[in-house]
PDB file of C-alpha atoms in Angstrom:
ATOM      1  CA  UNK A  23      -0.418   0.157   0.229  1.00 51.00           C
ATOM      2  CA  UNK A  24       1.409   3.704  -0.534  1.00 74.00           C
ATOM      3  CA  UNK A  25       1.760   5.989   1.964  1.00 93.00           C
ATOM      4  CA  UNK A  26      -0.338   9.173   1.127  1.00 95.00           C
ATOM      5  CA  UNK A  27      -0.300  12.811   1.854  1.00 96.00           C
ATOM      6  CA  UNK A  28      -2.776  15.584   2.148  1.00 97.00           C
ATOM      7  CA  UNK A  29      -1.589  18.550  -0.356  1.00 97.00           C
ATOM      8  CA  UNK A  30      -3.831  21.576  -1.554  1.00 97.00           C
ATOM      9  CA  UNK A  31      -3.000  22.632  -5.474  1.00 95.00           C
ATOM     10  CA  UNK A  32      -4.119  26.300  -5.828  1.00 89.00           C
ATOM     11  CA  UNK A  33      -6.731  25.205  -2.169  1.00 90.00           C
ATOM     12  CA  UNK A  34      -8.402  22.278  -3.673  1.00 95.00           C
ATOM     13  CA  UNK A  35      -7.336  19.206  -1.145  1.00 97.00           C
ATOM     14  CA  UNK A  36      -5.560  16.512  -2.481  1.00 97.00           C
ATOM     15  CA  UNK A  37      -4.780  12.856  -1.994  1.00 96.00           C
ATOM     16  CA  UNK A  38      -1.695  11.688  -3.248  1.00 97.00           C
ATOM     17  CA  UNK A  39       1.568   9.216  -2.712  1.00 96.00           C
ATOM     18  CA  UNK A  40       3.917  10.678   0.084  1.00 95.00           C
ATOM     19  CA  UNK A  41       7.473   8.940  -2.865  1.00 94.00           C
ATOM     20  CA  UNK A  42       5.685  11.638  -6.033  1.00 95.00           C
ATOM     21  CA  UNK A  43       7.191  14.981  -6.841  1.00 95.00           C
ATOM     22  CA  UNK A  44       5.283  18.450  -6.667  1.00 96.00           C
ATOM     23  CA  UNK A  45       5.153  17.902 -10.628  1.00 95.00           C
ATOM     24  CA  UNK A  46       4.247  14.281 -10.571  1.00 95.00           C
ATOM     25  CA  UNK A  47       1.680  14.993  -7.753  1.00 96.00           C
ATOM     26  CA  UNK A  48      -0.070  16.898  -9.887  1.00 95.00           C
ATOM     27  CA  UNK A  49      -0.739  14.828 -12.934  1.00 95.00           C
ATOM     28  CA  UNK A  50      -1.901  12.000 -10.231  1.00 96.00           C
ATOM     29  CA  UNK A  51      -4.494  14.843  -9.077  1.00 96.00           C
ATOM     30  CA  UNK A  52      -5.924  15.190 -12.678  1.00 95.00           C
ATOM     31  CA  UNK A  53      -4.033  18.078 -14.060  1.00 92.00           C
ATOM     32  CA  UNK A  54      -2.985  18.023 -17.583  1.00 91.00           C
ATOM     33  CA  UNK A  55       0.107  20.063 -17.027  1.00 88.00           C
ATOM     34  CA  UNK A  56       0.789  21.635 -21.049  1.00 84.00           C
ATOM     35  CA  UNK A  57       3.358  24.672 -20.019  1.00 82.00           C
ATOM     36  CA  UNK A  58       5.699  24.806 -16.326  1.00 80.00           C
ATOM     37  CA  UNK A  59       6.628  21.836 -17.377  1.00 85.00           C
ATOM     38  CA  UNK A  60       9.713  22.551 -19.813  1.00 82.00           C
ATOM     39  CA  UNK A  61      12.342  19.386 -19.046  1.00 83.00           C
ATOM     40  CA  UNK A  62      10.325  17.317 -16.328  1.00 77.00           C
ATOM     41  CA  UNK A  63      13.694  15.714 -14.413  1.00 69.00           C
ATOM     42  CA  UNK A  64      15.923  18.138 -14.344  1.00 67.00           C
ATOM     43  CA  UNK A  65      16.798  22.144 -14.557  1.00 75.00           C
ATOM     44  CA  UNK A  66      15.130  24.345 -17.202  1.00 86.00           C
ATOM     45  CA  UNK A  67      13.397  26.501 -14.546  1.00 88.00           C
ATOM     46  CA  UNK A  68       9.865  26.378 -16.129  1.00 90.00           C
ATOM     47  CA  UNK A  69       8.525  24.829 -13.154  1.00 91.00           C
ATOM     48  CA  UNK A  70       9.138  27.199 -10.210  1.00 92.00           C
ATOM     49  CA  UNK A  71       6.516  26.480  -7.511  1.00 93.00           C
ATOM     50  CA  UNK A  72       5.777  28.122  -4.219  1.00 94.00           C
ATOM     51  CA  UNK A  73       4.817  26.206  -1.399  1.00 96.00           C
ATOM     52  CA  UNK A  74       3.711  26.626   2.290  1.00 96.00           C
ATOM     53  CA  UNK A  75       3.392  23.525   5.377  1.00 97.00           C
ATOM     54  CA  UNK A  76       0.345  24.078   7.461  1.00 94.00           C
ATOM     55  CA  UNK A  77       1.538  25.638  10.236  1.00 93.00           C
ATOM     56  CA  UNK A  78       4.527  27.082   9.323  1.00 94.00           C
ATOM     57  CA  UNK A  79       5.020  30.827   8.566  1.00 91.00           C
ATOM     58  CA  UNK A  80       7.761  30.408   5.935  1.00 91.00           C
ATOM     59  CA  UNK A  81       6.274  31.082   2.136  1.00 91.00           C
ATOM     60  CA  UNK A  82       9.359  28.480   0.473  1.00 93.00           C
ATOM     61  CA  UNK A  83      10.002  28.130  -3.756  1.00 92.00           C
ATOM     62  CA  UNK A  84      11.208  25.006  -5.211  1.00 93.00           C
ATOM     63  CA  UNK A  85      11.307  23.377  -8.981  1.00 92.00           C
ATOM     64  CA  UNK A  86       8.515  21.521  -8.680  1.00 93.00           C
ATOM     65  CA  UNK A  87      10.462  18.445 -10.990  1.00 92.00           C
ATOM     66  CA  UNK A  88      12.995  18.246  -8.265  1.00 90.00           C
ATOM     67  CA  UNK A  89      10.543  18.724  -4.927  1.00 94.00           C
ATOM     68  CA  UNK A  90       8.483  15.596  -2.979  1.00 95.00           C
ATOM     69  CA  UNK A  91       5.511  16.439  -1.786  1.00 97.00           C
ATOM     70  CA  UNK A  92       5.269  16.928   2.067  1.00 97.00           C
ATOM     71  CA  UNK A  93       1.724  16.535   4.584  1.00 97.00           C
ATOM     72  CA  UNK A  94      -0.702  19.550   4.244  1.00 97.00           C
ATOM     73  CA  UNK A  95       1.667  20.852   1.630  1.00 97.00           C
ATOM     74  CA  UNK A  96      -0.113  23.517   0.121  1.00 97.00           C
ATOM     75  CA  UNK A  97       1.172  24.746  -3.307  1.00 96.00           C
ATOM     76  CA  UNK A  98       0.816  27.091  -6.619  1.00 93.00           C
ATOM     77  CA  UNK A  99       3.130  27.159  -9.353  1.00 89.00           C
ATOM     78  CA  UNK A 100       3.812  30.257 -10.805  1.00 84.00           C
ATOM     79  CA  UNK A 101       3.093  31.676 -14.332  1.00 76.00           C
ATOM     80  CA  UNK A 102       5.856  32.904 -16.908  1.00 72.00           C
ATOM     81  CA  UNK A 103       7.429  35.952 -15.176  1.00 72.00           C
ATOM     82  CA  UNK A 104       8.138  38.743 -17.400  1.00 78.00           C
ATOM     83  CA  UNK A 105      11.655  39.719 -17.030  1.00 86.00           C
ATOM     84  CA  UNK A 106      13.690  42.611 -18.501  1.00 88.00           C
ATOM     85  CA  UNK A 107      15.565  41.618 -21.395  1.00 92.00           C
ATOM     86  CA  UNK A 108      17.963  44.333 -22.926  1.00 95.00           C
ATOM     87  CA  UNK A 109      18.896  43.728 -26.193  1.00 94.00           C
ATOM     88  CA  UNK A 110      22.692  43.768 -26.759  1.00 95.00           C
ATOM     89  CA  UNK A 111      25.616  43.092 -29.246  1.00 95.00           C
ATOM     90  CA  UNK A 112      27.836  41.421 -27.521  1.00 94.00           C
ATOM     91  CA  UNK A 113      30.498  41.340 -30.242  1.00 93.00           C
ATOM     92  CA  UNK A 114      30.674  45.734 -29.721  1.00 93.00           C
ATOM     93  CA  UNK A 115      29.849  45.976 -25.356  1.00 91.00           C
ATOM     94  CA  UNK A 116      33.120  46.145 -23.397  1.00 86.00           C
ATOM     95  CA  UNK A 117      33.528  44.191 -20.596  1.00 89.00           C
ATOM     96  CA  UNK A 118      32.968  47.236 -18.106  1.00 89.00           C
ATOM     97  CA  UNK A 119      31.282  48.292 -15.301  1.00 85.00           C
ATOM     98  CA  UNK A 120      29.630  51.006 -17.660  1.00 92.00           C
ATOM     99  CA  UNK A 121      27.918  48.028 -19.547  1.00 95.00           C
ATOM    100  CA  UNK A 122      25.912  47.377 -16.684  1.00 95.00           C
ATOM    101  CA  UNK A 123      24.568  51.048 -15.980  1.00 94.00           C
ATOM    102  CA  UNK A 124      23.421  51.056 -19.345  1.00 95.00           C
ATOM    103  CA  UNK A 125      21.941  48.133 -19.553  1.00 96.00           C
ATOM    104  CA  UNK A 126      20.343  47.495 -16.108  1.00 97.00           C
ATOM    105  CA  UNK A 127      20.686  50.375 -13.832  1.00 96.00           C
ATOM    106  CA  UNK A 128      17.823  49.082 -11.822  1.00 96.00           C
ATOM    107  CA  UNK A 129      20.617  46.532 -10.192  1.00 97.00           C
ATOM    108  CA  UNK A 130      21.717  49.649  -8.736  1.00 96.00           C
ATOM    109  CA  UNK A 131      18.313  50.129  -6.485  1.00 96.00           C
ATOM    110  CA  UNK A 132      18.875  47.592  -4.871  1.00 96.00           C
ATOM    111  CA  UNK A 133      18.235  47.845  -1.164  1.00 95.00           C
ATOM    112  CA  UNK A 134      19.880  44.585   0.185  1.00 96.00           C
ATOM    113  CA  UNK A 135      16.036  43.480   1.299  1.00 96.00           C
ATOM    114  CA  UNK A 136      17.886  39.394   0.360  1.00 96.00           C
ATOM    115  CA  UNK A 137      14.353  38.659  -0.842  1.00 95.00           C
ATOM    116  CA  UNK A 138      15.839  37.434  -3.884  1.00 96.00           C
ATOM    117  CA  UNK A 139      18.580  35.196  -2.605  1.00 96.00           C
ATOM    118  CA  UNK A 140      15.975  33.864   0.221  1.00 94.00           C
ATOM    119  CA  UNK A 141      13.243  32.413  -2.144  1.00 93.00           C
ATOM    120  CA  UNK A 142      15.771  31.098  -5.265  1.00 94.00           C
ATOM    121  CA  UNK A 143      15.252  27.598  -6.100  1.00 92.00           C
ATOM    122  CA  UNK A 144      18.766  26.475  -6.617  1.00 92.00           C
ATOM    123  CA  UNK A 145      19.732  28.031  -3.193  1.00 93.00           C
ATOM    124  CA  UNK A 146      22.306  30.990  -5.211  1.00 96.00           C
ATOM    125  CA  UNK A 147      23.165  33.975  -3.387  1.00 98.00           C
ATOM    126  CA  UNK A 148      21.711  36.010  -5.485  1.00 98.00           C
ATOM    127  CA  UNK A 149      22.808  39.081  -3.702  1.00 98.00           C
ATOM    128  CA  UNK A 150      26.271  38.628  -4.105  1.00 98.00           C
ATOM    129  CA  UNK A 151      26.281  38.540  -7.735  1.00 98.00           C
ATOM    130  CA  UNK A 152      24.680  41.234  -7.369  1.00 98.00           C
ATOM    131  CA  UNK A 153      26.861  42.691  -6.243  1.00 97.00           C
ATOM    132  CA  UNK A 154      29.444  41.583  -7.965  1.00 97.00           C
ATOM    133  CA  UNK A 155      27.572  43.270 -10.836  1.00 97.00           C
ATOM    134  CA  UNK A 156      27.201  46.244  -9.699  1.00 96.00           C
ATOM    135  CA  UNK A 157      31.082  46.315  -9.526  1.00 95.00           C
ATOM    136  CA  UNK A 158      31.637  45.349 -12.504  1.00 95.00           C
ATOM    137  CA  UNK A 159      33.630  41.966 -11.215  1.00 96.00           C
ATOM    138  CA  UNK A 160      31.778  39.715 -14.211  1.00 97.00           C
ATOM    139  CA  UNK A 161      34.197  37.112 -13.264  1.00 96.00           C
ATOM    140  CA  UNK A 162      33.060  36.503  -9.850  1.00 97.00           C
ATOM    141  CA  UNK A 163      29.446  37.177 -10.573  1.00 97.00           C
ATOM    142  CA  UNK A 164      29.447  34.437 -13.349  1.00 97.00           C
ATOM    143  CA  UNK A 165      30.903  32.036 -11.381  1.00 97.00           C
ATOM    144  CA  UNK A 166      28.831  32.846  -8.115  1.00 97.00           C
ATOM    145  CA  UNK A 167      25.757  33.049 -10.683  1.00 97.00           C
ATOM    146  CA  UNK A 168      26.714  29.311 -12.817  1.00 95.00           C
ATOM    147  CA  UNK A 169      24.088  27.391 -11.605  1.00 93.00           C
ATOM    148  CA  UNK A 170      21.091  29.762 -12.570  1.00 95.00           C
ATOM    149  CA  UNK A 171      18.151  28.070 -13.945  1.00 92.00           C
ATOM    150  CA  UNK A 172      16.134  31.672 -14.849  1.00 92.00           C
ATOM    151  CA  UNK A 173      13.233  30.920 -13.203  1.00 91.00           C
ATOM    152  CA  UNK A 174      12.319  34.354 -12.141  1.00 92.00           C
ATOM    153  CA  UNK A 175      11.294  33.587  -8.487  1.00 93.00           C
ATOM    154  CA  UNK A 176      13.954  36.138  -7.453  1.00 94.00           C
ATOM    155  CA  UNK A 177      13.054  38.751 -10.076  1.00 94.00           C
ATOM    156  CA  UNK A 178       9.312  38.077  -8.475  1.00 91.00           C
ATOM    157  CA  UNK A 179      10.609  38.742  -4.926  1.00 91.00           C
ATOM    158  CA  UNK A 180      12.074  42.432  -6.040  1.00 94.00           C
ATOM    159  CA  UNK A 181      10.878  45.546  -4.592  1.00 94.00           C
ATOM    160  CA  UNK A 182      13.116  46.907  -7.132  1.00 94.00           C
ATOM    161  CA  UNK A 183      12.142  45.087  -9.733  1.00 93.00           C
ATOM    162  CA  UNK A 184      15.714  43.749 -10.625  1.00 96.00           C
ATOM    163  CA  UNK A 185      15.954  40.992 -13.818  1.00 96.00           C
ATOM    164  CA  UNK A 186      18.560  39.189 -11.740  1.00 97.00           C
ATOM    165  CA  UNK A 187      18.798  36.326 -13.793  1.00 96.00           C
ATOM    166  CA  UNK A 188      18.857  38.315 -17.017  1.00 97.00           C
ATOM    167  CA  UNK A 189      21.933  40.530 -15.332  1.00 97.00           C
ATOM    168  CA  UNK A 190      23.362  36.799 -14.687  1.00 97.00           C
ATOM    169  CA  UNK A 191      23.245  36.165 -18.033  1.00 97.00           C
ATOM    170  CA  UNK A 192      25.627  38.884 -19.232  1.00 97.00           C
ATOM    171  CA  UNK A 193      27.834  38.703 -16.879  1.00 97.00           C
ATOM    172  CA  UNK A 194      28.559  35.201 -18.113  1.00 97.00           C
ATOM    173  CA  UNK A 195      28.791  35.920 -21.643  1.00 96.00           C
ATOM    174  CA  UNK A 196      30.749  38.861 -20.753  1.00 97.00           C
ATOM    175  CA  UNK A 197      33.567  36.578 -18.904  1.00 96.00           C
ATOM    176  CA  UNK A 198      33.475  33.839 -21.757  1.00 93.00           C
ATOM    177  CA  UNK A 199      33.675  36.487 -24.551  1.00 93.00           C
ATOM    178  CA  UNK A 200      36.608  38.998 -23.400  1.00 94.00           C
ATOM    179  CA  UNK A 201      37.621  37.169 -19.622  1.00 94.00           C
ATOM    180  CA  UNK A 202      37.432  33.738 -19.780  1.00 90.00           C
ATOM    181  CA  UNK A 203      41.136  32.119 -21.264  1.00 89.00           C
ATOM    182  CA  UNK A 204      40.515  30.422 -24.487  1.00 84.00           C
ATOM    183  CA  UNK A 205      40.568  25.834 -23.992  1.00 83.00           C
ATOM    184  CA  UNK A 206      42.715  24.954 -26.854  1.00 84.00           C
ATOM    185  CA  UNK A 207      42.087  21.219 -26.230  1.00 86.00           C
ATOM    186  CA  UNK A 208      37.920  22.094 -25.590  1.00 85.00           C
ATOM    187  CA  UNK A 209      38.023  23.357 -29.369  1.00 88.00           C
ATOM    188  CA  UNK A 210      40.198  20.173 -30.613  1.00 92.00           C
ATOM    189  CA  UNK A 211      37.632  17.714 -28.574  1.00 90.00           C
ATOM    190  CA  UNK A 212      35.064  19.689 -30.839  1.00 92.00           C
ATOM    191  CA  UNK A 213      36.786  19.129 -33.409  1.00 93.00           C
ATOM    192  CA  UNK A 214      37.133  14.660 -32.672  1.00 94.00           C
ATOM    193  CA  UNK A 215      33.278  15.338 -31.747  1.00 92.00           C
ATOM    194  CA  UNK A 216      32.074  17.163 -35.260  1.00 94.00           C
ATOM    195  CA  UNK A 217      34.373  14.405 -36.788  1.00 95.00           C
ATOM    196  CA  UNK A 218      32.656  11.309 -35.422  1.00 94.00           C
ATOM    197  CA  UNK A 219      35.530   9.929 -32.891  1.00 95.00           C
ATOM    198  CA  UNK A 220      32.392   9.411 -30.072  1.00 93.00           C
ATOM    199  CA  UNK A 221      29.494   8.348 -32.178  1.00 94.00           C
ATOM    200  CA  UNK A 222      29.475   4.638 -30.368  1.00 94.00           C
ATOM    201  CA  UNK A 223      30.203   6.313 -26.730  1.00 91.00           C
ATOM    202  CA  UNK A 224      27.171   8.589 -26.776  1.00 90.00           C
ATOM    203  CA  UNK A 225      25.210   5.843 -28.902  1.00 93.00           C
ATOM    204  CA  UNK A 226      26.009   3.618 -25.677  1.00 92.00           C
ATOM    205  CA  UNK A 227      25.140   5.956 -23.171  1.00 91.00           C
ATOM    206  CA  UNK A 228      22.097   7.190 -24.723  1.00 91.00           C
ATOM    207  CA  UNK A 229      21.266   3.510 -23.984  1.00 93.00           C
ATOM    208  CA  UNK A 230      21.497   3.683 -20.339  1.00 94.00           C
ATOM    209  CA  UNK A 231      19.226   3.562 -17.748  1.00 93.00           C
ATOM    210  CA  UNK A 232      18.458   7.436 -16.914  1.00 90.00           C
ATOM    211  CA  UNK A 233      19.990   6.133 -13.367  1.00 92.00           C
ATOM    212  CA  UNK A 234      23.484   4.890 -14.050  1.00 93.00           C
ATOM    213  CA  UNK A 235      23.235   8.118 -16.647  1.00 91.00           C
ATOM    214  CA  UNK A 236      22.469  10.103 -13.171  1.00 89.00           C
ATOM    215  CA  UNK A 237      25.315   8.255 -11.032  1.00 91.00           C
ATOM    216  CA  UNK A 238      27.665   9.175 -13.959  1.00 90.00           C
ATOM    217  CA  UNK A 239      26.754  12.753 -13.966  1.00 88.00           C
ATOM    218  CA  UNK A 240      27.521  13.304 -10.128  1.00 89.00           C
ATOM    219  CA  UNK A 241      30.774  11.430 -10.517  1.00 91.00           C
ATOM    220  CA  UNK A 242      32.070  12.767 -13.534  1.00 88.00           C
ATOM    221  CA  UNK A 243      35.183  14.256 -13.218  1.00 85.00           C
ATOM    222  CA  UNK A 244      34.905  18.104 -13.452  1.00 78.00           C
ATOM    223  CA  UNK A 245      38.355  19.781 -14.852  1.00 69.00           C
ATOM    224  CA  UNK A 246      39.304  23.281 -12.298  1.00 65.00           C
TER     225      UNK A 246
END
């Protein structure tokens, strides 16, 4: 027998198995997900969700595809949140502090409330990477924001109207284009892939079960 828990989806009560994610629990309850469910299993950021456990005061943010249901969980998914996305030509902008002032001047209106960091579904120090962006330290901003999935929850909670994910994206692009050292062996590896040197390996990986793929990913060697 499955252990059932009570959850509330948009105010309506449902009983669902306790081993489900919020996303699968919604489908178990009869919801047909046609948006806000992009990758279904990872980090696309489309399924931003807020919830509160009955009797607790804290309002939490998460990704519905990753978070398991809890008893007496009150759940509401977030609709698309309109981030400010400025247009620019990465070939023409300069790696200077002034580019942030020109494109995203609202970051200098930050009041330091830390609502962005508290609401981040990935647990990032959002306030810190915005501070790096303010100072034009794009390398540190890029590193601090690397795991951002652009779900937009931080911006939804920001009283200053900052589009944190877009600021971080600009910093990472500037860092990659102008500041990060060139990686010659990466270019060689791309050539090898195009030449088909890894075709058999890639096809073999595609046949592996997803749990084995996750284990291979989590235990991979990461070059410093």
